[in-house]
Coordinates of C-alpha atoms in Angstrom, one line a residue:
Chain N
M1177 CA 4.3 -4.3 9.5
S1178 CA 3.4 -4.8 5.9
E1179 CA 6.1 -2.3 4.8
Q1180 CA 8.8 -4.5 6.4
S1181 CA 7.9 -7.5 4.2
G1182 CA 8.7 -5.5 1.1
A1183 CA 12.2 -4.5 2.4
T1184 CA 15.2 -5.8 0.6
P1185 CA 17.2 -8.3 2.7
Q1186 CA 20.0 -6.8 4.7
S1187 CA 21.5 -8.4 7.8
G1188 CA 19.2 -11.4 7.6
S1189 CA 20.4 -12.4 4.1
P1190 CA 21.4 -16.1 3.6
Q1191 CA 25.0 -15.1 2.8
Q1192 CA 25.4 -13.3 6.1
T1193 CA 23.5 -15.7 8.4
G1194 CA 25.2 -18.8 7.0
I1195 CA 21.8 -20.5 6.8
P1196 CA 21.6 -22.5 3.5
K1197 CA 19.4 -20.6 1.0
E1198 CA 16.9 -23.5 0.6
N1199 CA 16.3 -23.5 4.4
Q1200 CA 15.9 -19.7 4.5
L1201 CA 13.2 -19.9 1.8
K1202 CA 11.4 -22.7 3.7
K1203 CA 11.5 -20.7 7.0
D1204 CA 10.6 -17.3 5.8
P1205 CA 6.8 -17.7 5.0
E1206 CA 6.2 -19.0 8.5
I1207 CA 7.9 -16.1 10.1
Q1208 CA 6.3 -13.5 7.8
T1209 CA 2.8 -14.7 8.5
L1210 CA 3.3 -13.8 12.1
E1211 CA 4.9 -10.4 11.4
E1212 CA 1.7 -8.5 10.9
D1213 CA 0.7 -5.8 13.3
D1214 CA -1.9 -6.7 15.9
E1215 CA -3.3 -3.3 16.4
F1216 CA -5.6 -2.6 19.3
E1217 CA -8.8 -1.8 17.5
D1218 CA -11.0 1.1 18.3
F1219 CA -14.3 0.5 19.9
A1220 CA -17.5 0.9 17.8
I1221 CA -19.3 2.7 20.7
E1222 CA -18.0 4.9 23.5
D1223 CA -19.7 3.3 26.5
W1224 CA -21.9 0.4 27.5
E1225 CA -23.7 -1.0 30.6
E1226 CA -22.0 -2.9 33.3
D1227 CA -23.9 -6.1 32.7
Q1228 CA -22.5 -6.3 29.1
T1229 CA -18.9 -6.5 30.4
L1230 CA -16.8 -9.6 30.9
G1231 CA -16.6 -8.6 34.6
A1232 CA -14.5 -10.2 37.3
E1233 CA -16.4 -13.5 37.1
G1234 CA -15.9 -13.9 33.3
E1235 CA -12.2 -12.9 33.6
N1236 CA -11.6 -15.4 36.4
Q1237 CA -12.9 -18.2 34.2
L1238 CA -10.0 -17.5 31.8
W1239 CA -7.3 -18.8 34.2
D1240 CA -6.4 -22.2 35.6
Q1241 CA -4.6 -22.8 38.8
D1242 CA -3.0 -26.2 37.8
W1243 CA 0.5 -25.2 37.0
D1244 CA 1.8 -26.6 40.3
D1245 CA 0.2 -30.0 39.6
D1246 CA 2.8 -32.8 39.4
D1247 CA 0.7 -35.1 37.3
V1248 CA 0.9 -33.5 33.9
G1249 CA 0.0 -36.7 32.2
D1250 CA 1.3 -35.9 28.7
D1251 CA 3.6 -37.8 26.3
F1252 CA 6.6 -35.7 27.3
S1253 CA 6.2 -36.7 31.0
E1254 CA 6.0 -40.3 30.0
Q1255 CA 9.1 -40.1 27.9
L1256 CA 10.9 -38.3 30.6
K1257 CA 10.0 -41.0 33.1
K1258 CA 11.3 -43.7 30.7
E1259 CA 14.5 -41.7 30.1
L1260 CA 15.2 -41.1 33.7
T1261 CA 14.7 -44.8 34.7
R1262 CA 16.5 -46.1 31.5
N1263 CA 20.0 -46.3 33.0
R1264 CA 19.1 -48.5 35.8
Chain F
M167 CA -23.1 32.7 6.4
E168 CA -25.3 30.1 8.1
I169 CA -22.5 27.7 9.0
I170 CA -20.5 30.4 10.7
H171 CA -23.5 31.4 12.8
A172 CA -24.1 27.7 13.6
I173 CA -20.6 27.3 15.0
G174 CA -20.8 30.6 16.8
L175 CA -24.1 29.7 18.3
A176 CA -22.9 26.2 19.4
S177 CA -19.9 27.8 21.1
A178 CA -21.9 30.6 22.7
T179 CA -24.6 28.1 24.0
E180 CA -21.9 25.6 25.0
D181 CA -23.6 22.9 22.9
G182 CA -20.7 20.3 22.8
D183 CA -22.7 17.6 21.0
L184 CA -23.7 20.0 18.1
L185 CA -20.2 21.2 17.7
K186 CA -18.8 17.7 17.8
E187 CA -21.2 16.6 14.9
R188 CA -20.3 19.7 12.9
F189 CA -16.5 19.2 13.2
S190 CA -16.5 15.4 12.6
I191 CA -15.1 14.5 9.2
M192 CA -17.6 11.7 9.1
N193 CA -20.3 14.2 8.3
D194 CA -20.5 15.8 4.8
A195 CA -18.9 19.2 4.2
P196 CA -21.5 21.9 4.1
K197 CA -22.2 22.9 0.4
E198 CA -21.8 26.6 1.2
I199 CA -18.2 26.1 2.2
L200 CA -17.4 24.1 -0.9
E201 CA -18.9 26.7 -3.1
L202 CA -17.1 29.6 -1.4
Q203 CA -13.8 30.7 -3.1
S204 CA -12.3 32.3 0.0
L205 CA -13.4 33.1 3.5
N206 CA -14.1 36.7 4.4
K207 CA -12.1 37.2 7.5
N208 CA -13.9 40.4 8.4
A209 CA -17.1 38.4 8.7
I210 CA -15.7 36.3 11.5
N211 CA -13.8 38.9 13.5
C212 CA -16.6 39.0 16.0
Y213 CA -16.0 35.4 17.0
D214 CA -12.9 36.3 18.9
T215 CA -11.0 33.2 20.1
W216 CA -13.2 31.0 17.8
K217 CA -12.0 32.9 14.7
D218 CA -9.0 30.5 14.2
V219 CA -11.3 27.5 14.7
I220 CA -13.6 28.6 12.0
V221 CA -10.8 29.4 9.6
N222 CA -9.2 26.0 10.2
Y223 CA -12.5 24.2 9.8
F224 CA -13.1 25.9 6.5
S225 CA -9.6 24.8 5.3
L226 CA -10.2 21.3 6.5
M227 CA -13.5 21.0 4.6
K228 CA -11.8 22.3 1.4
A229 CA -8.9 19.9 1.8
L230 CA -11.2 17.0 2.4
N231 CA -13.1 17.9 -0.7
R232 CA -9.9 18.0 -2.8
G233 CA -9.0 14.6 -1.5
V234 CA -5.4 15.3 -0.5
P235 CA -4.7 13.2 2.6
L236 CA -1.6 15.0 3.8
L237 CA -3.2 18.4 3.5
T238 CA -6.3 17.1 5.3
F239 CA -4.2 15.9 8.1
Q240 CA -2.4 19.2 8.4
C241 CA -5.8 21.1 8.5
Q242 CA -7.2 18.6 11.1
N243 CA -4.0 19.2 13.2
E244 CA -4.5 22.9 13.0
L245 CA -8.1 22.6 13.9
L246 CA -7.3 20.6 17.0
D247 CA -4.6 23.1 17.9
S248 CA -7.0 26.0 17.7
L249 CA -9.7 24.1 19.6
S250 CA -7.2 23.5 22.4
K251 CA -6.6 27.2 22.7
C252 CA -10.4 27.8 23.0
A253 CA -10.6 24.9 25.5
K254 CA -8.4 26.8 28.0
G255 CA -11.2 29.3 28.7
S256 CA -14.1 26.8 28.4
S257 CA -15.5 24.3 30.8
N258 CA -15.8 20.6 29.9
W259 CA -18.7 21.1 27.5
I260 CA -16.0 21.3 24.8
L261 CA -14.6 17.9 25.6
P262 CA -16.8 15.9 23.1
T263 CA -15.5 18.1 20.3
L264 CA -11.9 17.8 21.4
I265 CA -12.2 14.0 21.7
T266 CA -13.8 13.6 18.2
V267 CA -11.3 15.9 16.5
A268 CA -8.4 14.3 18.3
F269 CA -9.6 10.8 17.6
E270 CA -10.0 11.5 13.9
L271 CA -6.5 13.2 13.8
Q272 CA -4.8 10.1 15.3
Y273 CA -6.7 7.9 12.8
M274 CA -5.4 10.1 9.9
A275 CA -1.8 10.1 11.3
L276 CA -1.7 6.3 11.7
H277 CA -3.9 4.9 9.0
V278 CA -4.5 7.2 6.0
D279 CA -1.8 6.9 3.5
D280 CA -0.8 9.9 1.4
D281 CA 0.6 9.7 -2.1
Y282 CA 4.1 9.7 -0.8
E283 CA 3.5 6.5 1.1
N284 CA 1.8 4.8 -1.8
N285 CA 4.8 5.6 -4.0
Q286 CA 7.2 4.4 -1.3
R287 CA 5.3 1.1 -0.9
N288 CA 5.6 0.5 -4.6
N289 CA 9.3 1.2 -4.4
K290 CA 9.5 -1.2 -1.5
Y291 CA 10.9 1.5 0.9
S292 CA 9.9 1.7 4.5
Y293 CA 11.2 3.7 7.4
H294 CA 12.7 0.5 8.8
N295 CA 14.7 -0.1 5.7
S296 CA 18.2 1.3 5.7
N297 CA 18.0 1.7 1.9
N298 CA 15.3 4.3 2.4
P299 CA 16.6 7.6 1.2
F300 CA 14.6 9.2 4.0
S301 CA 15.9 8.7 7.5
V302 CA 13.7 7.4 10.3
R303 CA 13.3 10.9 11.6
T304 CA 12.4 12.6 8.4
H305 CA 10.0 9.9 7.0
P306 CA 6.6 11.7 6.3
K307 CA 4.7 9.1 8.3
I308 CA 6.9 9.7 11.3
L309 CA 6.7 13.5 10.9
K310 CA 2.9 13.2 10.7
M311 CA 2.8 11.1 13.9
Q312 CA 5.1 13.6 15.7
R313 CA 3.0 16.5 14.7
A314 CA -0.2 14.8 15.9
L315 CA 1.6 13.8 19.1
A316 CA 2.7 17.4 19.8
T317 CA -0.9 18.7 19.4
L318 CA -2.4 15.9 21.5
T319 CA 0.1 16.7 24.2
K320 CA -1.1 20.3 24.2
V321 CA -4.7 19.1 24.6
F322 CA -3.7 16.7 27.4
K323 CA -2.0 19.6 29.2
V324 CA -5.2 21.7 28.9
C325 CA -7.1 18.9 30.6
V326 CA -4.5 18.2 33.3
N327 CA -4.1 21.8 34.2
D328 CA -7.8 22.6 34.4
R329 CA -8.3 24.3 37.8
E330 CA -12.1 23.8 37.9
L331 CA -12.9 22.2 41.2
D332 CA -16.4 21.0 40.2
M333 CA -15.8 17.6 38.6
S334 CA -19.0 17.9 36.6
K335 CA -17.4 20.9 34.8
S336 CA -13.8 19.8 34.8
K337 CA -11.9 18.9 31.7
K338 CA -9.9 16.4 33.8
I339 CA -12.5 13.9 32.7
G340 CA -10.6 13.8 29.4
V341 CA -7.2 13.0 30.9
H342 CA -7.4 9.2 30.4
F343 CA -8.6 9.5 26.8
F344 CA -5.8 11.9 25.7
S345 CA -3.1 10.1 27.7
A346 CA -4.1 6.8 25.9
L347 CA -3.7 8.5 22.5
I348 CA -0.3 9.9 23.6
Y349 CA 0.9 6.5 24.9
K350 CA -0.2 4.9 21.6
F351 CA 2.0 7.4 19.6
Y352 CA 4.9 6.9 22.0
L353 CA 4.7 3.1 21.4
K354 CA 4.4 3.7 17.6
L355 CA 7.3 6.1 17.6
D356 CA 9.5 4.0 19.9
Q357 CA 9.6 6.9 22.4
T358 CA 8.2 5.0 25.4
H359 CA 10.9 6.7 27.7
L360 CA 8.8 9.9 27.4
S361 CA 5.7 8.3 28.9
G362 CA 7.2 8.9 32.4
N363 CA 6.3 12.6 32.1
I364 CA 2.6 11.9 31.3
E365 CA 2.6 9.3 34.1
K366 CA 4.0 11.8 36.6
A367 CA 1.4 14.4 35.6
I368 CA -1.4 11.9 36.1
E369 CA 0.1 10.7 39.4
S370 CA 0.3 14.3 40.7
I371 CA -3.4 14.9 40.2
K372 CA -4.7 11.3 40.8
D373 CA -6.9 12.5 43.7
Q374 CA -8.6 15.0 41.5
L375 CA -9.2 12.6 38.6
P376 CA -12.5 10.8 38.1
S377 CA -12.5 7.1 38.9
I378 CA -11.7 4.8 36.0
H379 CA -15.2 3.3 36.5
S380 CA -16.9 6.6 36.0
I381 CA -15.5 7.5 32.6
P382 CA -16.7 5.9 29.3
K383 CA -15.5 2.3 29.2
S384 CA -13.8 2.7 25.8
H385 CA -11.7 5.5 27.2
A386 CA -10.9 3.5 30.3
I387 CA -9.9 0.4 28.4
N388 CA -7.7 2.3 25.9
Y389 CA -5.9 4.0 28.8
L390 CA -5.5 0.8 30.8
Y391 CA -4.3 -1.2 27.7
Y392 CA -1.6 1.3 26.7
S393 CA -0.5 2.2 30.2
G394 CA -0.4 -1.5 31.1
W395 CA 1.7 -2.2 28.0
L396 CA 4.1 0.6 29.0
K397 CA 4.3 -0.9 32.5
L398 CA 5.2 -4.2 30.9
N399 CA 8.0 -2.4 29.0
D400 CA 9.3 -1.0 32.2
G401 CA 9.3 -4.5 33.8
K402 CA 6.6 -3.4 36.3
F403 CA 4.7 -6.6 35.9
D404 CA 2.4 -6.4 38.9
S405 CA 1.2 -3.0 37.8
A406 CA 0.8 -4.2 34.2
N407 CA -1.2 -7.1 35.5
E408 CA -3.5 -4.9 37.5
K409 CA -4.2 -2.5 34.6
L410 CA -4.6 -5.2 31.9
T411 CA -6.8 -7.3 34.1
L412 CA -9.1 -4.3 34.7
A413 CA -9.1 -3.5 31.0
L414 CA -10.2 -7.1 30.2
R415 CA -13.0 -7.0 32.8
L416 CA -14.4 -3.8 31.3
T417 CA -14.6 -5.1 27.7
R418 CA -17.9 -6.3 26.4
K419 CA -18.2 -10.1 26.1
N420 CA -18.3 -10.0 22.3
D421 CA -15.4 -7.4 21.8
Y422 CA -13.3 -10.3 20.5
H423 CA -10.6 -8.1 18.8
Q424 CA -9.9 -6.1 21.9
I425 CA -10.1 -9.2 24.2
K426 CA -7.6 -11.0 22.0
S427 CA -5.2 -8.0 22.0
I428 CA -5.3 -7.7 25.8
L429 CA -4.9 -11.5 26.2
F430 CA -1.7 -11.6 24.1
L431 CA -0.1 -9.2 26.7
L432 CA -1.9 -10.5 29.8
I433 CA -1.3 -14.3 29.3
P434 CA 2.5 -14.2 30.0
I435 CA 2.0 -11.5 32.7
K436 CA -0.6 -13.5 34.5
F437 CA 1.7 -16.5 34.5
Y438 CA 4.7 -14.6 35.6
T439 CA 3.0 -12.7 38.4
N440 CA 0.4 -15.2 39.7
K441 CA 1.4 -18.5 38.0
L442 CA -2.0 -18.7 36.5
M443 CA -2.3 -20.7 33.2
P444 CA -4.6 -19.7 30.4
S445 CA -7.6 -22.0 30.5
K446 CA -9.2 -23.8 27.6
K447 CA -11.7 -21.0 27.4
V448 CA -8.9 -18.6 26.4
F449 CA -8.0 -20.7 23.4
Q450 CA -11.6 -21.2 22.5
L451 CA -12.0 -17.4 22.5
F452 CA -9.2 -17.1 19.9
Q453 CA -11.1 -19.4 17.6
V454 CA -14.2 -17.2 17.6
Q455 CA -14.5 -15.1 14.5
N456 CA -16.8 -12.1 14.2
E457 CA -19.4 -12.5 11.4
D458 CA -18.3 -9.2 9.8
D459 CA -14.7 -10.5 9.6
K460 CA -15.8 -13.5 7.5
Q461 CA -17.1 -11.1 4.8
D462 CA -14.0 -9.0 4.7
Y463 CA -10.8 -10.4 3.2
E464 CA -8.3 -8.4 5.3
S465 CA -10.1 -9.1 8.5
A466 CA -10.3 -12.8 7.7
E467 CA -6.6 -12.9 7.0
K468 CA -5.9 -11.0 10.3
F469 CA -8.1 -13.5 12.1
K470 CA -6.0 -16.4 10.7
K471 CA -2.8 -14.8 11.8
V472 CA -4.0 -14.0 15.3
L473 CA -5.2 -17.6 15.5
E474 CA -1.8 -18.9 14.4
I475 CA -0.1 -16.9 17.2
S476 CA -2.6 -18.1 19.7
K477 CA -1.7 -21.7 18.7
C478 CA 1.9 -21.0 19.4
Y479 CA 0.9 -19.6 22.8
F480 CA -1.0 -22.8 23.5
Q481 CA 2.2 -24.9 22.7
I482 CA 4.4 -22.5 24.8
F483 CA 2.1 -22.9 27.8
R484 CA 1.9 -26.7 27.2
A485 CA 5.7 -26.6 27.5
I486 CA 5.6 -24.5 30.7
K487 CA 3.2 -27.0 32.3
S488 CA 5.2 -30.1 31.5
G489 CA 8.8 -28.7 31.7
N490 CA 9.5 -29.3 28.0
I491 CA 12.3 -26.9 27.2
K492 CA 12.6 -27.8 23.5
L493 CA 8.9 -27.3 22.9
F494 CA 9.1 -23.9 24.7
D495 CA 12.2 -22.7 22.7
T496 CA 10.7 -23.9 19.4
F497 CA 7.5 -22.0 19.6
I498 CA 9.2 -18.9 21.1
Y499 CA 11.4 -18.9 18.0
K500 CA 8.4 -19.2 15.7
I501 CA 6.8 -16.0 17.1
T502 CA 10.0 -14.1 17.9
N503 CA 9.1 -11.2 15.6
F504 CA 5.7 -10.8 17.2
L505 CA 7.1 -11.0 20.7
L506 CA 9.8 -8.4 19.9
K507 CA 7.2 -6.1 18.4
K508 CA 5.0 -6.4 21.4
N509 CA 7.9 -6.1 23.9
L510 CA 7.0 -9.5 25.2
Y511 CA 10.3 -11.2 24.5
L512 CA 11.8 -10.3 27.9
I513 CA 8.9 -11.6 30.0
F514 CA 9.0 -15.0 28.1
E515 CA 12.7 -15.1 28.6
K516 CA 12.0 -14.7 32.4
I517 CA 9.3 -17.3 32.2
R518 CA 11.8 -19.8 30.7
K519 CA 13.3 -20.5 34.2
F520 CA 9.9 -21.7 35.3
V521 CA 9.9 -24.3 32.5
I522 CA 13.2 -25.6 34.0
F523 CA 11.8 -25.3 37.5
K524 CA 8.8 -27.4 36.5
L525 CA 11.1 -29.9 34.8
F526 CA 12.9 -30.4 38.1
K527 CA 9.7 -30.7 40.0
V528 CA 8.3 -33.3 37.6
S529 CA 11.6 -35.2 37.6
Y530 CA 11.7 -35.2 41.4
S531 CA 8.1 -36.5 41.5
I532 CA 9.1 -39.3 39.2
I533 CA 12.1 -40.2 41.4
V534 CA 10.0 -40.1 44.6
K535 CA 7.3 -42.3 43.1
N536 CA 9.7 -44.8 41.7
P537 CA 12.7 -44.8 44.2
T538 CA 13.7 -48.4 43.4
S539 CA 14.4 -47.3 39.8
F540 CA 17.1 -45.0 40.9
E541 CA 20.4 -45.4 42.7
I542 CA 19.6 -43.2 45.7
K543 CA 20.1 -43.7 49.4
N544 CA 16.9 -41.9 50.3
I545 CA 14.3 -39.8 48.4
Y546 CA 15.5 -36.5 49.9
Q547 CA 19.1 -36.7 48.7
I548 CA 19.1 -36.8 44.9
P549 CA 22.3 -36.8 42.7
I550 CA 22.5 -33.7 40.5
G551 CA 23.2 -36.0 37.6
Y552 CA 19.5 -37.1 37.4
F553 CA 18.4 -33.5 37.0
T554 CA 21.2 -32.9 34.4
K555 CA 19.8 -35.9 32.6
A556 CA 16.3 -34.5 32.7
M557 CA 17.7 -31.2 31.4
E558 CA 19.4 -32.9 28.5
F559 CA 16.3 -34.9 27.6
S560 CA 14.1 -31.8 27.8
Q561 CA 16.3 -29.8 25.5
Y562 CA 17.2 -32.5 22.9
H563 CA 14.5 -35.1 23.0
N564 CA 13.5 -36.5 19.6
E565 CA 10.2 -35.0 18.4
K566 CA 10.4 -34.7 14.7
Q567 CA 7.5 -32.2 14.4
F568 CA 9.6 -29.6 16.2
Y569 CA 12.5 -29.5 13.6
L570 CA 12.6 -26.1 12.1
N571 CA 15.1 -26.9 9.3
D572 CA 17.4 -29.6 8.0
R573 CA 20.3 -28.2 9.9
E574 CA 18.6 -28.8 13.2
A575 CA 17.5 -32.3 12.2
K576 CA 21.1 -33.2 11.2
R577 CA 22.4 -31.9 14.5
E578 CA 19.8 -33.9 16.4
K579 CA 20.8 -37.1 14.4
K580 CA 24.4 -36.5 15.2
L581 CA 23.7 -36.2 18.9
Q582 CA 21.6 -39.4 18.8
N583 CA 24.5 -41.2 17.1
Q584 CA 27.0 -39.9 19.7
K585 CA 24.7 -41.1 22.5
E586 CA 24.4 -44.6 21.0
K587 CA 28.2 -44.9 20.9
E588 CA 28.6 -44.0 24.5
P589 CA 28.5 -46.8 27.0
E590 CA 25.7 -46.8 29.6
I591 CA 27.1 -45.3 32.7
D592 CA 25.9 -43.8 35.9
P593 CA 24.4 -40.3 35.6
E594 CA 26.9 -39.0 38.1
I595 CA 29.9 -39.5 35.8
R596 CA 28.1 -39.4 32.5
F597 CA 28.0 -35.6 32.3
T598 CA 30.8 -33.1 32.1
T599 CA 31.7 -30.9 35.1
D600 CA 30.3 -27.9 33.3
E601 CA 26.9 -29.7 32.7
L602 CA 26.7 -30.7 36.3
N603 CA 27.7 -27.2 37.4
N604 CA 25.1 -25.7 35.2
T605 CA 22.3 -27.9 36.7
E606 CA 23.6 -27.1 40.2
C607 CA 23.4 -23.4 39.5
L608 CA 19.8 -23.7 38.2
L609 CA 18.8 -25.7 41.2
G610 CA 20.6 -23.2 43.4
N611 CA 18.6 -20.4 41.7
G612 CA 15.4 -22.3 42.5
I613 CA 16.5 -22.4 46.2
V614 CA 17.4 -18.7 46.3
D615 CA 14.1 -17.7 44.6
G616 CA 12.3 -19.7 47.2
Y617 CA 10.7 -22.2 44.8
I618 CA 12.8 -25.2 46.1
K619 CA 13.3 -26.0 49.8
G620 CA 16.6 -27.6 50.5
Y621 CA 20.3 -27.2 50.0
L622 CA 23.1 -28.2 47.7
S623 CA 26.1 -30.3 48.5
H624 CA 28.6 -29.4 45.9
S625 CA 31.3 -31.9 47.1
L626 CA 28.8 -34.8 47.0
R627 CA 27.1 -33.5 43.9
I628 CA 23.7 -33.9 45.5
I629 CA 20.7 -31.8 46.3
V630 CA 19.1 -32.4 49.8
F631 CA 15.4 -31.6 49.7
S632 CA 13.3 -30.5 52.7
K633 CA 11.4 -33.5 54.1
K634 CA 8.4 -31.3 54.7
Q635 CA 7.9 -29.7 51.3
A636 CA 10.5 -29.9 48.6
F637 CA 8.8 -27.6 46.1
I638 CA 6.5 -24.8 47.2
N639 CA 3.1 -24.0 45.6
T640 CA 3.4 -20.9 43.6
V641 CA -0.1 -20.2 42.3
K642 CA -1.5 -16.9 43.5
R643 CA -5.1 -16.3 42.8
N644 CA -6.6 -12.8 42.4
T645 CA -9.8 -13.0 44.4
E646 CA -10.9 -9.4 44.1

């Protein structure tokens, strides 16, 4: 909420958290940019036809079923493989 | 007076659309009202129950003309209150008017700043700030929301308690619309515990309510969004999934704002309940900007922020897929405020165990595919130490781009130095008892939860996997 950004620091002040001031200053902008409200916007019109909707088909396209796949094939998996076999 | 007769005629002929247009603040105030010093109450005595409505409408138009937001809000609130009394004796022809006045009331309560708020903003006070001389309960914005909520609840009760059996005349058609507004205020006022009463009232008449597919889609989506969010708060993830999925399906393909809001809630729920991952199309959707938003500075800024959060989501789900604990924790930390505000923190906390579970699965796959690289007797009996090593690597591996601050970087460097000093030894004895116990517990949880098939041998410090299927497939697809 925008009002929060203007609040004077209380419990999160550098003195209380123990985080060096310079780090606090570096960190704050990043967190603040994500603090804004994501309000659910009102619709411009009250109703619309069925064929204009996303529908079950459109919704199903938004999801993948590949979480169970073993072969992730990214850098992390490669590094993990190296690390696990390193002590041999 | 012409305007009084017009209102009287609309009520007498049950012309809901005409009355709705008349009472909407989007339309200009009639000149005759603005020119009038005071309303002659004798002239409206004949309108019986509508008398208060006419008086409140006059006050509203005057307040609107004077440009005093707080007074306008109070008049709008009075107008809705008096309309709700008239609604008790009317059929559902009055619903369009109730809906319009209620919608504009909630907008005033939530979005229109009065002078007080502007002053407070300049003074950097907010109702979240303990320096604020006004307590949370007495802050004018909160009081405004509470007043609006009380009136909206009255209108909701009028709709719920309508005894009309003919659905084409019943005010029950308005139940979803008003409950959505009430839920919205509960969430804003942090009074979600009160939503149970509304839920119970709806549940008790569910057979008499119109189908969610037969009411206007905007009403249905608002209801499904807010009630789905409340289910999420209660930890009822299956129900939240059902409601938010339907809300998403009912949106228009180009309602990007609403689609994005629903997706922020639904993405973690979909994973937690069905183990479905957001596809590339989801992240492409977050990159689409409405043409109108490009012209407006505030909308453009909001678009950027939403996009930034979606990028964090992308990294979090990359971590879930690969078992990268550090990546997961880093990006959860980055959007902690957002997650807390949306009550999503808990579900992500619950999802974290699946990052660990995936790490074990990937690690086991590496061991099984390269058995000669490990000191194992057979591929079904794996020392706990290998999984502990995977855990350590996943939490502390060196990826500079993830460092949030110098302190973390220094800690990382210290750990690396310590590791270099340590002699290369077998994984079984390299870790402390606590570390091995911790991994054993996590593997044990996987077995208890049914994700891993096998058993633990604590004395031998090994896990014995099922020869048939060590890790079960968890993905559940909704085919309806």
